[in-house]
Amino acid sequence: METLFGPYGVEWLNLLVRWLHLITGIAWIGASFYFVWLDNSIRPPKPGSPLAKKGVSGELWAVHGGGFYNPQKYLVAPEELPEDLHWFKWEAYATWISGFAMLFIVYYFNASAMMIDKSVADLTSLQAIGVGLGTLAGGWLVYDALCKTKLGEKPAALGVVLFVLIVAAAYVLTHTLSGRAAYIHVGAMIGTMMVGNVLFVIIPGQRKLVEAMERGESPDPIYGKRAKVRSVHNNYFTLPVLLIMISNHYAMTYSHAYSWLVLAAIMAAGVLIRHFFNLRHAGKVSPAYPIAGVILLAAVAVAIAPAPRKAVAAQAAAGADATAHAAHGPATGAQGAAPVQATLASVHQVMAARCASCHSAAPTQAGFASAPGGVMLDTPEQVKQHAAKIYQRAVQNKDMPLANMTHMTDAERAMVGTWFEAGVN
């Protein structure tokens, strides 16, 4: 029982909640994509036809799973309320609840390690959590307020303003929290906007339509129109959110000096590509949008590409020499003595001191029951096996150790770089 209530139990909780989040997210996003496709694909009935007379604004014939389907959309509502009416809401609610639980399990329960980077901002755990929660609530309130202004009647202008505000939030967060935490909170903020649309606009609007029909009144179409607008917003938010959900696996993005700008560019590419598909569903093929998105992604890849290996090692060595010179005088290593030779044994020593608290068969760092990514650095052989990853994360990206909690020095990074450049021997 003691084991189950410790880091091992937390890791199982992490796995199960993450799995739930993935399942419910697929259900929500799948439904969102389907209904946007359906809205853009249905065709109006012929004037005067039986469908037109009963208020159908569009229909579609499709074949799937061995059967034919004929979905129809009413301009406002059918004449009679059907007995069995399905509501698409629990997918959204379950996705947000499980995602919020993930924030607590992964980030808030271990804020000192996962949210705080002292080189970015010297925060306490409570301050970092406060920033995170404030971002979620503030993002929804600002977004909802903008949608209710005259700007909400101008989709293109509102889209530009929202993009600028999201990028501004990314800038503030990347200058307040660790890179990973900043990215995930931008995604959580957008996800909160999306579920807020469902909870406070789409479902209440649909309830008003149903309630009007139950009273025998003609429903006000404004509620359907508002729900449609917010549903479209959610559709464009989807690809950026999905990117951020997997961003923690790609330190090259969130560890960059201009990580907020990297995120902005990739999100813009996602919106362009999504817009292409939305237009295509409506019968308009505009290849310029996906081409622009791909070019933007390629430009980001080139812009954030790490320096050539020898250049990285030289830069790290120069930084180490400068640090040593300031502290101890010229021609010294990390401790002011002769430079440490870049051998497997010396690199293993650095890994043992700086990295093995997490990357070990038995981690000692709070919150870790097993080595992240399965990367263990207990022995020289394991260090050699993971040499490329060590080089990328410790020398090129410099995002490991996590928030540099173990204070890995520039001299140590330089020595690891030199060792890797020399052929990992």
GROMACS .gro file of C-alpha atoms in nm:
model
  425
    1MET     CA    1   0.000   0.000   0.000
    2GLU     CA    2   0.286   0.235   0.077
    3THR     CA    3   0.417   0.182  -0.278
    4LEU     CA    4   0.076   0.249  -0.433
    5PHE     CA    5   0.045   0.582  -0.253
    6GLY     CA    6   0.396   0.690  -0.351
    7PRO     CA    7   0.550   0.795  -0.684
    8TYR     CA    8   0.467   0.453  -0.836
    9GLY     CA    9   0.097   0.503  -0.766
   10VAL     CA   10   0.112   0.857  -0.904
   11GLU     CA   11   0.269   0.723  -1.222
   12TRP     CA   12  -0.017   0.477  -1.267
   13LEU     CA   13  -0.263   0.759  -1.205
   14ASN     CA   14  -0.077   0.961  -1.467
   15LEU     CA   15  -0.105   0.676  -1.717
   16LEU     CA   16  -0.476   0.612  -1.662
   17VAL     CA   17  -0.583   0.977  -1.665
   18ARG     CA   18  -0.367   1.046  -1.971
   19TRP     CA   19  -0.529   0.750  -2.146
   20LEU     CA   20  -0.874   0.880  -2.055
   21HIS     CA   21  -0.779   1.227  -2.179
   22LEU     CA   22  -0.666   1.083  -2.511
   23ILE     CA   23  -0.984   0.876  -2.555
   24THR     CA   24  -1.223   1.157  -2.471
   25GLY     CA   25  -1.019   1.404  -2.676
   26ILE     CA   26  -1.045   1.179  -2.982
   27ALA     CA   27  -1.422   1.155  -2.928
   28TRP     CA   28  -1.464   1.533  -2.893
   29ILE     CA   29  -1.236   1.631  -3.179
   30GLY     CA   30  -1.377   1.360  -3.402
   31ALA     CA   31  -1.730   1.489  -3.345
   32SER     CA   32  -1.615   1.849  -3.404
   33PHE     CA   33  -1.443   1.762  -3.731
   34TYR     CA   34  -1.740   1.556  -3.845
   35PHE     CA   35  -2.002   1.824  -3.783
   36VAL     CA   36  -1.796   2.101  -3.943
   37TRP     CA   37  -1.750   1.872  -4.244
   38LEU     CA   38  -2.122   1.798  -4.242
   39ASP     CA   39  -2.219   2.167  -4.226
   40ASN     CA   40  -1.986   2.246  -4.515
   41SER     CA   41  -2.091   1.944  -4.721
   42ILE     CA   42  -2.471   1.942  -4.703
   43ARG     CA   43  -2.653   2.075  -5.006
   44PRO     CA   44  -2.983   2.270  -4.997
   45PRO     CA   45  -3.294   2.090  -5.126
   46LYS     CA   46  -3.469   2.206  -5.439
   47PRO     CA   47  -3.710   2.497  -5.382
   48GLY     CA   48  -4.062   2.371  -5.327
   49SER     CA   49  -3.950   2.013  -5.261
   50PRO     CA   50  -4.094   1.819  -4.965
   51LEU     CA   51  -3.768   1.868  -4.772
   52ALA     CA   52  -3.771   2.244  -4.830
   53LYS     CA   53  -4.135   2.266  -4.721
   54LYS     CA   54  -4.064   2.098  -4.388
   55GLY     CA   55  -3.776   2.335  -4.310
   56VAL     CA   56  -3.470   2.133  -4.410
   57SER     CA   57  -3.185   2.366  -4.502
   58GLY     CA   58  -2.957   2.094  -4.635
   59GLU     CA   59  -2.901   1.721  -4.661
   60LEU     CA   60  -2.629   1.475  -4.749
   61TRP     CA   61  -2.612   1.115  -4.862
   62ALA     CA   62  -2.317   0.907  -4.741
   63VAL     CA   63  -2.214   0.544  -4.725
   64HIS     CA   64  -2.020   0.399  -4.431
   65GLY     CA   65  -1.995   0.068  -4.250
   66GLY     CA   66  -2.201  -0.115  -4.508
   67GLY     CA   67  -2.500   0.120  -4.491
   68PHE     CA   68  -2.636   0.443  -4.637
   69TYR     CA   69  -2.694   0.754  -4.427
   70ASN     CA   70  -2.906   1.059  -4.503
   71PRO     CA   71  -2.840   1.332  -4.242
   72GLN     CA   72  -3.059   1.642  -4.271
   73LYS     CA   73  -3.017   1.982  -4.109
   74TYR     CA   74  -3.315   2.201  -4.026
   75LEU     CA   75  -3.292   2.575  -4.070
   76VAL     CA   76  -3.409   2.630  -3.711
   77ALA     CA   77  -3.587   2.319  -3.580
   78PRO     CA   78  -3.827   2.045  -3.696
   79GLU     CA   79  -4.200   2.089  -3.651
   80GLU     CA   80  -4.208   1.834  -3.371
   81LEU     CA   81  -3.944   1.762  -3.111
   82PRO     CA   82  -3.814   1.405  -3.151
   83GLU     CA   83  -3.842   1.176  -2.852
   84ASP     CA   84  -3.478   1.065  -2.868
   85LEU     CA   85  -3.243   1.362  -2.910
   86HIS     CA   86  -2.867   1.311  -2.873
   87TRP     CA   87  -2.658   1.586  -2.713
   88PHE     CA   88  -2.287   1.615  -2.792
   89LYS     CA   89  -2.146   1.753  -2.469
   90TRP     CA   90  -1.995   1.484  -2.246
   91GLU     CA   91  -1.703   1.432  -2.485
   92ALA     CA   92  -1.603   1.794  -2.431
   93TYR     CA   93  -1.658   1.795  -2.056
   94ALA     CA   94  -1.469   1.468  -2.001
   95THR     CA   95  -1.177   1.591  -2.213
   96TRP     CA   96  -1.141   1.910  -2.013
   97ILE     CA   97  -1.185   1.742  -1.673
   98SER     CA   98  -0.925   1.476  -1.754
   99GLY     CA   99  -0.691   1.740  -1.897
  100PHE     CA  100  -0.728   1.952  -1.584
  101ALA     CA  101  -0.654   1.644  -1.375
  102MET     CA  102  -0.338   1.593  -1.582
  103LEU     CA  103  -0.226   1.947  -1.500
  104PHE     CA  104  -0.247   1.864  -1.130
  105ILE     CA  105  -0.085   1.522  -1.154
  106VAL     CA  106   0.205   1.619  -1.380
  107TYR     CA  107   0.262   1.989  -1.308
  108TYR     CA  108   0.092   2.120  -0.993
  109PHE     CA  109   0.182   1.827  -0.764
  110ASN     CA  110   0.547   1.873  -0.863
  111ALA     CA  111   0.554   2.242  -0.949
  112SER     CA  112   0.909   2.300  -0.827
  113ALA     CA  113   1.042   2.056  -1.087
  114MET     CA  114   0.789   2.087  -1.370
  115MET     CA  115   0.683   2.454  -1.367
  116ILE     CA  116   0.969   2.659  -1.230
  117ASP     CA  117   1.288   2.753  -1.408
  118LYS     CA  118   1.495   2.983  -1.187
  119SER     CA  119   1.677   3.118  -1.491
  120VAL     CA  120   1.342   3.243  -1.622
  121ALA     CA  121   1.166   3.360  -1.304
  122ASP     CA  122   1.230   3.295  -0.936
  123LEU     CA  123   0.881   3.180  -0.834
  124THR     CA  124   0.749   2.973  -0.549
  125SER     CA  125   0.538   2.667  -0.628
  126LEU     CA  126   0.219   2.847  -0.525
  127GLN     CA  127   0.303   3.144  -0.744
  128ALA     CA  128   0.365   2.921  -1.044
  129ILE     CA  129   0.037   2.736  -0.990
  130GLY     CA  130  -0.141   3.069  -0.951
  131VAL     CA  131  -0.003   3.184  -1.286
  132GLY     CA  132  -0.125   2.862  -1.445
  133LEU     CA  133  -0.477   2.876  -1.302
  134GLY     CA  134  -0.504   3.249  -1.370
  135THR     CA  135  -0.414   3.188  -1.734
  136LEU     CA  136  -0.698   2.938  -1.777
  137ALA     CA  137  -0.962   3.160  -1.616
  138GLY     CA  138  -0.835   3.486  -1.766
  139GLY     CA  139  -0.811   3.341  -2.114
  140TRP     CA  140  -1.176   3.233  -2.115
  141LEU     CA  141  -1.304   3.562  -1.969
  142VAL     CA  142  -1.117   3.778  -2.223
  143TYR     CA  143  -1.213   3.553  -2.515
  144ASP     CA  144  -1.581   3.538  -2.420
  145ALA     CA  145  -1.596   3.914  -2.367
  146LEU     CA  146  -1.446   3.977  -2.713
  147CYS     CA  147  -1.695   3.741  -2.878
  148LYS     CA  148  -1.981   3.944  -2.728
  149THR     CA  149  -1.858   4.276  -2.869
  150LYS     CA  150  -1.910   4.412  -3.221
  151LEU     CA  151  -1.581   4.242  -3.306
  152GLY     CA  152  -1.761   3.910  -3.267
  153GLU     CA  153  -1.960   3.994  -3.580
  154LYS     CA  154  -1.640   4.013  -3.786
  155PRO     CA  155  -1.491   3.660  -3.796
  156ALA     CA  156  -1.166   3.748  -3.974
  157ALA     CA  157  -1.088   4.047  -3.751
  158LEU     CA  158  -1.178   3.853  -3.437
  159GLY     CA  159  -0.955   3.566  -3.550
  160VAL     CA  160  -0.656   3.799  -3.589
  161VAL     CA  161  -0.716   3.962  -3.249
  162LEU     CA  162  -0.751   3.623  -3.077
  163PHE     CA  163  -0.433   3.496  -3.240
  164VAL     CA  164  -0.242   3.804  -3.121
  165LEU     CA  165  -0.376   3.763  -2.768
  166ILE     CA  166  -0.285   3.392  -2.757
  167VAL     CA  167   0.066   3.473  -2.879
  168ALA     CA  168   0.091   3.748  -2.616
  169ALA     CA  169  -0.010   3.494  -2.351
  170ALA     CA  170   0.257   3.257  -2.483
  171TYR     CA  171   0.517   3.535  -2.459
  172VAL     CA  172   0.426   3.612  -2.097
  173LEU     CA  173   0.416   3.246  -1.995
  174THR     CA  174   0.751   3.160  -2.156
  175HIS     CA  175   0.902   3.448  -1.957
  176THR     CA  176   0.741   3.329  -1.634
  177LEU     CA  177   0.728   2.947  -1.630
  178SER     CA  178   0.954   2.671  -1.758
  179GLY     CA  179   0.928   2.604  -2.132
  180ARG     CA  180   0.723   2.286  -2.098
  181ALA     CA  181   0.485   2.439  -1.846
  182ALA     CA  182   0.442   2.752  -2.057
  183TYR     CA  183   0.346   2.554  -2.366
  184ILE     CA  184   0.107   2.324  -2.184
  185HIS     CA  185  -0.070   2.619  -2.022
  186VAL     CA  186  -0.119   2.791  -2.358
  187GLY     CA  187  -0.284   2.468  -2.472
  188ALA     CA  188  -0.488   2.440  -2.152
  189MET     CA  189  -0.602   2.800  -2.194
  190ILE     CA  190  -0.724   2.732  -2.549
  191GLY     CA  191  -0.884   2.407  -2.434
  192THR     CA  192  -1.067   2.599  -2.161
  193MET     CA  193  -1.197   2.843  -2.423
  194MET     CA  194  -1.322   2.546  -2.624
  195VAL     CA  195  -1.504   2.374  -2.338
  196GLY     CA  196  -1.635   2.712  -2.221
  197ASN     CA  197  -1.795   2.751  -2.563
  198VAL     CA  198  -1.970   2.417  -2.518
  199LEU     CA  199  -2.071   2.471  -2.154
  200PHE     CA  200  -2.176   2.837  -2.161
  201VAL     CA  201  -2.285   2.902  -2.521
  202ILE     CA  202  -2.350   2.598  -2.739
  203ILE     CA  203  -2.541   2.373  -2.498
  204PRO     CA  204  -2.743   2.657  -2.332
  205GLY     CA  205  -2.838   2.782  -2.679
  206GLN     CA  206  -2.954   2.437  -2.780
  207ARG     CA  207  -3.152   2.406  -2.457
  208LYS     CA  208  -3.335   2.729  -2.537
  209LEU     CA  209  -3.430   2.590  -2.877
  210VAL     CA  210  -3.565   2.272  -2.718
  211GLU     CA  211  -3.747   2.459  -2.440
  212ALA     CA  212  -3.917   2.687  -2.694
  213MET     CA  213  -4.042   2.384  -2.887
  214GLU     CA  214  -4.165   2.222  -2.566
  215ARG     CA  215  -4.372   2.535  -2.499
  216GLY     CA  216  -4.510   2.520  -2.851
  217GLU     CA  217  -4.325   2.838  -2.954
  218SER     CA  218  -4.112   2.905  -3.260
  219PRO     CA  219  -3.744   2.890  -3.154
  220ASP     CA  220  -3.531   3.204  -3.192
  221PRO     CA  221  -3.263   3.126  -3.457
  222ILE     CA  222  -3.011   3.355  -3.286
  223TYR     CA  223  -2.918   3.079  -3.040
  224GLY     CA  224  -2.833   2.840  -3.320
  225LYS     CA  225  -2.627   3.105  -3.497
  226ARG     CA  226  -2.424   3.182  -3.184
  227ALA     CA  227  -2.362   2.813  -3.122
  228LYS     CA  228  -2.249   2.770  -3.482
  229VAL     CA  229  -1.997   3.056  -3.451
  230ARG     CA  230  -1.843   2.912  -3.133
  231SER     CA  231  -1.835   2.565  -3.288
  232VAL     CA  232  -1.633   2.703  -3.579
  233HIS     CA  233  -1.394   2.870  -3.334
  234ASN     CA  234  -1.341   2.533  -3.165
  235ASN     CA  235  -1.267   2.377  -3.501
  236TYR     CA  236  -0.983   2.620  -3.570
  237PHE     CA  237  -0.849   2.589  -3.215
  238THR     CA  238  -0.815   2.212  -3.249
  239LEU     CA  239  -0.487   2.169  -3.438
  240PRO     CA  240  -0.292   2.414  -3.216
  241VAL     CA  241  -0.422   2.233  -2.906
  242LEU     CA  242  -0.324   1.894  -3.045
  243LEU     CA  243   0.025   2.024  -3.120
  244ILE     CA  244   0.066   2.150  -2.765
  245MET     CA  245  -0.058   1.819  -2.621
  246ILE     CA  246   0.244   1.645  -2.772
  247SER     CA  247   0.492   1.935  -2.743
  248ASN     CA  248   0.650   1.803  -2.423
  249HIS     CA  249   0.820   1.537  -2.637
  250TYR     CA  250   0.995   1.798  -2.851
  251ALA     CA  251   1.230   2.014  -2.647
  252MET     CA  252   1.363   2.177  -2.966
  253THR     CA  253   1.046   2.392  -2.961
  254TYR     CA  254   0.982   2.489  -2.600
  255SER     CA  255   1.352   2.521  -2.507
  256HIS     CA  256   1.432   2.772  -2.783
  257ALA     CA  257   1.518   3.128  -2.683
  258TYR     CA  258   1.215   3.246  -2.884
  259SER     CA  259   0.989   2.956  -2.793
  260TRP     CA  260   0.679   3.179  -2.791
  261LEU     CA  261   0.747   3.280  -3.151
  262VAL     CA  262   0.812   2.918  -3.250
  263LEU     CA  263   0.475   2.822  -3.101
  264ALA     CA  264   0.303   3.112  -3.276
  265ALA     CA  265   0.439   3.008  -3.616
  266ILE     CA  266   0.346   2.642  -3.575
  267MET     CA  267  -0.004   2.733  -3.454
  268ALA     CA  268  -0.049   2.963  -3.755
  269ALA     CA  269   0.051   2.677  -3.985
  270GLY     CA  270  -0.208   2.455  -3.818
  271VAL     CA  271  -0.481   2.715  -3.869
  272LEU     CA  272  -0.390   2.755  -4.237
  273ILE     CA  273  -0.403   2.381  -4.295
  274ARG     CA  274  -0.733   2.348  -4.107
  275HIS     CA  275  -0.880   2.633  -4.317
  276PHE     CA  276  -0.790   2.445  -4.634
  277PHE     CA  277  -0.991   2.142  -4.524
  278ASN     CA  278  -1.286   2.353  -4.416
  279LEU     CA  279  -1.295   2.521  -4.757
  280ARG     CA  280  -1.250   2.189  -4.934
  281HIS     CA  281  -1.550   2.043  -4.754
  282ALA     CA  282  -1.750   2.336  -4.891
  283GLY     CA  283  -1.630   2.258  -5.244
  284LYS     CA  284  -1.355   2.522  -5.264
  285VAL     CA  285  -1.004   2.388  -5.321
  286SER     CA  286  -0.739   2.647  -5.228
  287PRO     CA  287  -0.396   2.481  -5.222
  288ALA     CA  288  -0.231   2.810  -5.128
  289TYR     CA  289  -0.330   2.756  -4.764
  290PRO     CA  290  -0.162   2.419  -4.704
  291ILE     CA  291   0.138   2.528  -4.912
  292ALA     CA  292   0.174   2.837  -4.692
  293GLY     CA  293   0.140   2.619  -4.382
  294VAL     CA  294   0.408   2.376  -4.497
  295ILE     CA  295   0.643   2.661  -4.592
  296LEU     CA  296   0.591   2.813  -4.248
  297LEU     CA  297   0.671   2.483  -4.077
  298ALA     CA  298   0.981   2.439  -4.294
  299ALA     CA  299   1.094   2.792  -4.209
  300VAL     CA  300   1.056   2.717  -3.837
  301ALA     CA  301   1.252   2.393  -3.874
  302VAL     CA  302   1.537   2.579  -4.045
  303ALA     CA  303   1.529   2.873  -3.806
  304ILE     CA  304   1.553   2.666  -3.488
  305ALA     CA  305   1.792   2.403  -3.624
  306PRO     CA  306   2.082   2.349  -3.383
  307ALA     CA  307   2.423   2.474  -3.480
  308PRO     CA  308   2.664   2.224  -3.639
  309ARG     CA  309   2.803   1.984  -3.382
  310LYS     CA  310   3.151   2.131  -3.376
  311ALA     CA  311   3.010   2.482  -3.340
  312VAL     CA  312   2.795   2.376  -3.045
  313ALA     CA  313   3.090   2.217  -2.872
  314ALA     CA  314   3.304   2.525  -2.936
  315GLN     CA  315   3.036   2.758  -2.803
  316ALA     CA  316   2.990   2.548  -2.492
  317ALA     CA  317   3.364   2.534  -2.435
  318ALA     CA  318   3.394   2.910  -2.480
  319GLY     CA  319   3.116   2.964  -2.226
  320ALA     CA  320   3.285   2.730  -1.983
  321ASP     CA  321   3.622   2.906  -2.025
  322ALA     CA  322   3.461   3.244  -1.969
  323THR     CA  323   3.289   3.122  -1.652
  324ALA     CA  324   3.607   2.963  -1.523
  325HIS     CA  325   3.816   3.270  -1.606
  326ALA     CA  326   3.581   3.496  -1.415
  327ALA     CA  327   3.586   3.270  -1.110
  328HIS     CA  328   3.940   3.134  -1.103
  329GLY     CA  329   4.152   3.291  -1.372
  330PRO     CA  330   4.253   3.160  -1.716
  331ALA     CA  331   4.303   2.799  -1.831
  332THR     CA  332   4.083   2.633  -1.572
  333GLY     CA  333   3.799   2.388  -1.579
  334ALA     CA  334   3.471   2.384  -1.391
  335GLN     CA  335   3.640   2.391  -1.054
  336GLY     CA  336   3.934   2.616  -1.140
  337ALA     CA  337   4.176   2.326  -1.187
  338ALA     CA  338   4.304   2.178  -1.511
  339PRO     CA  339   4.024   2.110  -1.765
  340VAL     CA  340   3.858   1.770  -1.716
  341GLN     CA  341   3.937   1.524  -1.994
  342ALA     CA  342   3.634   1.433  -2.206
  343THR     CA  343   3.621   1.059  -2.146
  344LEU     CA  344   3.334   0.817  -2.093
  345ALA     CA  345   3.431   0.793  -1.727
  346SER     CA  346   3.422   1.171  -1.677
  347VAL     CA  347   3.090   1.203  -1.862
  348HIS     CA  348   2.945   0.924  -1.649
  349GLN     CA  349   3.053   1.115  -1.339
  350VAL     CA  350   2.865   1.422  -1.463
  351MET     CA  351   2.557   1.214  -1.540
  352ALA     CA  352   2.569   1.059  -1.193
  353ALA     CA  353   2.588   1.403  -1.031
  354ARG     CA  354   2.347   1.596  -1.254
  355CYS     CA  355   2.107   1.354  -1.425
  356ALA     CA  356   2.076   1.022  -1.241
  357SER     CA  357   1.843   1.162  -0.974
  358CYS     CA  358   1.572   1.125  -1.241
  359HIS     CA  359   1.732   0.903  -1.506
  360SER     CA  360   1.795   0.599  -1.293
  361ALA     CA  361   1.648   0.258  -1.226
  362ALA     CA  362   1.559   0.398  -0.883
  363PRO     CA  363   1.505   0.778  -0.916
  364THR     CA  364   1.558   0.987  -0.604
  365GLN     CA  365   1.394   1.301  -0.742
  366ALA     CA  366   1.051   1.357  -0.588
  367GLY     CA  367   0.763   1.273  -0.821
  368PHE     CA  368   0.949   1.021  -1.038
  369ALA     CA  369   0.888   0.649  -0.994
  370SER     CA  370   1.079   0.550  -1.308
  371ALA     CA  371   1.325   0.709  -1.547
  372PRO     CA  372   1.158   0.958  -1.785
  373GLY     CA  373   1.137   0.811  -2.134
  374GLY     CA  374   1.299   0.494  -2.005
  375VAL     CA  375   1.640   0.662  -2.027
  376MET     CA  376   1.861   0.533  -1.744
  377LEU     CA  377   2.214   0.664  -1.694
  378ASP     CA  378   2.335   0.451  -1.401
  379THR     CA  379   2.626   0.287  -1.583
  380PRO     CA  380   2.889   0.396  -1.838
  381GLU     CA  381   2.731   0.159  -2.090
  382GLN     CA  382   2.393   0.327  -2.051
  383VAL     CA  383   2.552   0.670  -2.090
  384LYS     CA  384   2.716   0.554  -2.412
  385GLN     CA  385   2.390   0.402  -2.535
  386HIS     CA  386   2.203   0.731  -2.490
  387ALA     CA  387   2.489   0.957  -2.601
  388ALA     CA  388   2.295   1.122  -2.885
  389LYS     CA  389   2.002   1.210  -2.657
  390ILE     CA  390   2.235   1.341  -2.389
  391TYR     CA  391   2.411   1.559  -2.643
  392GLN     CA  392   2.088   1.695  -2.786
  393ARG     CA  393   1.923   1.776  -2.453
  394ALA     CA  394   2.221   1.880  -2.240
  395VAL     CA  395   2.442   2.051  -2.501
  396GLN     CA  396   2.225   2.161  -2.792
  397ASN     CA  397   1.889   2.241  -2.630
  398LYS     CA  398   2.020   2.285  -2.275
  399ASP     CA  399   1.675   2.194  -2.140
  400MET     CA  400   1.814   1.912  -1.928
  401PRO     CA  401   1.857   1.868  -1.637
  402LEU     CA  402   1.497   1.982  -1.588
  403ALA     CA  403   1.508   2.356  -1.512
  404ASN     CA  404   1.876   2.285  -1.436
  405MET     CA  405   1.775   2.186  -1.081
  406THR     CA  406   2.106   2.005  -1.030
  407HIS     CA  407   2.309   2.303  -1.156
  408MET     CA  408   2.492   2.149  -1.449
  409THR     CA  409   2.771   2.390  -1.542
  410ASP     CA  410   2.875   2.525  -1.881
  411ALA     CA  411   3.207   2.347  -1.837
  412GLU     CA  412   3.030   2.015  -1.787
  413ARG     CA  413   2.814   2.071  -2.094
  414ALA     CA  414   3.125   2.160  -2.292
  415MET     CA  415   3.297   1.843  -2.178
  416VAL     CA  416   2.995   1.631  -2.278
  417GLY     CA  417   2.996   1.805  -2.618
  418THR     CA  418   3.365   1.743  -2.668
  419TRP     CA  419   3.323   1.377  -2.573
  420PHE     CA  420   3.038   1.329  -2.815
  421GLU     CA  421   3.226   1.505  -3.095
  422ALA     CA  422   3.528   1.282  -3.037
  423GLY     CA  423   3.324   0.969  -3.112
  424VAL     CA  424   3.172   0.859  -2.777
  425ASN     CA  425   3.469   0.662  -2.642
   0.00000   0.00000   0.00000
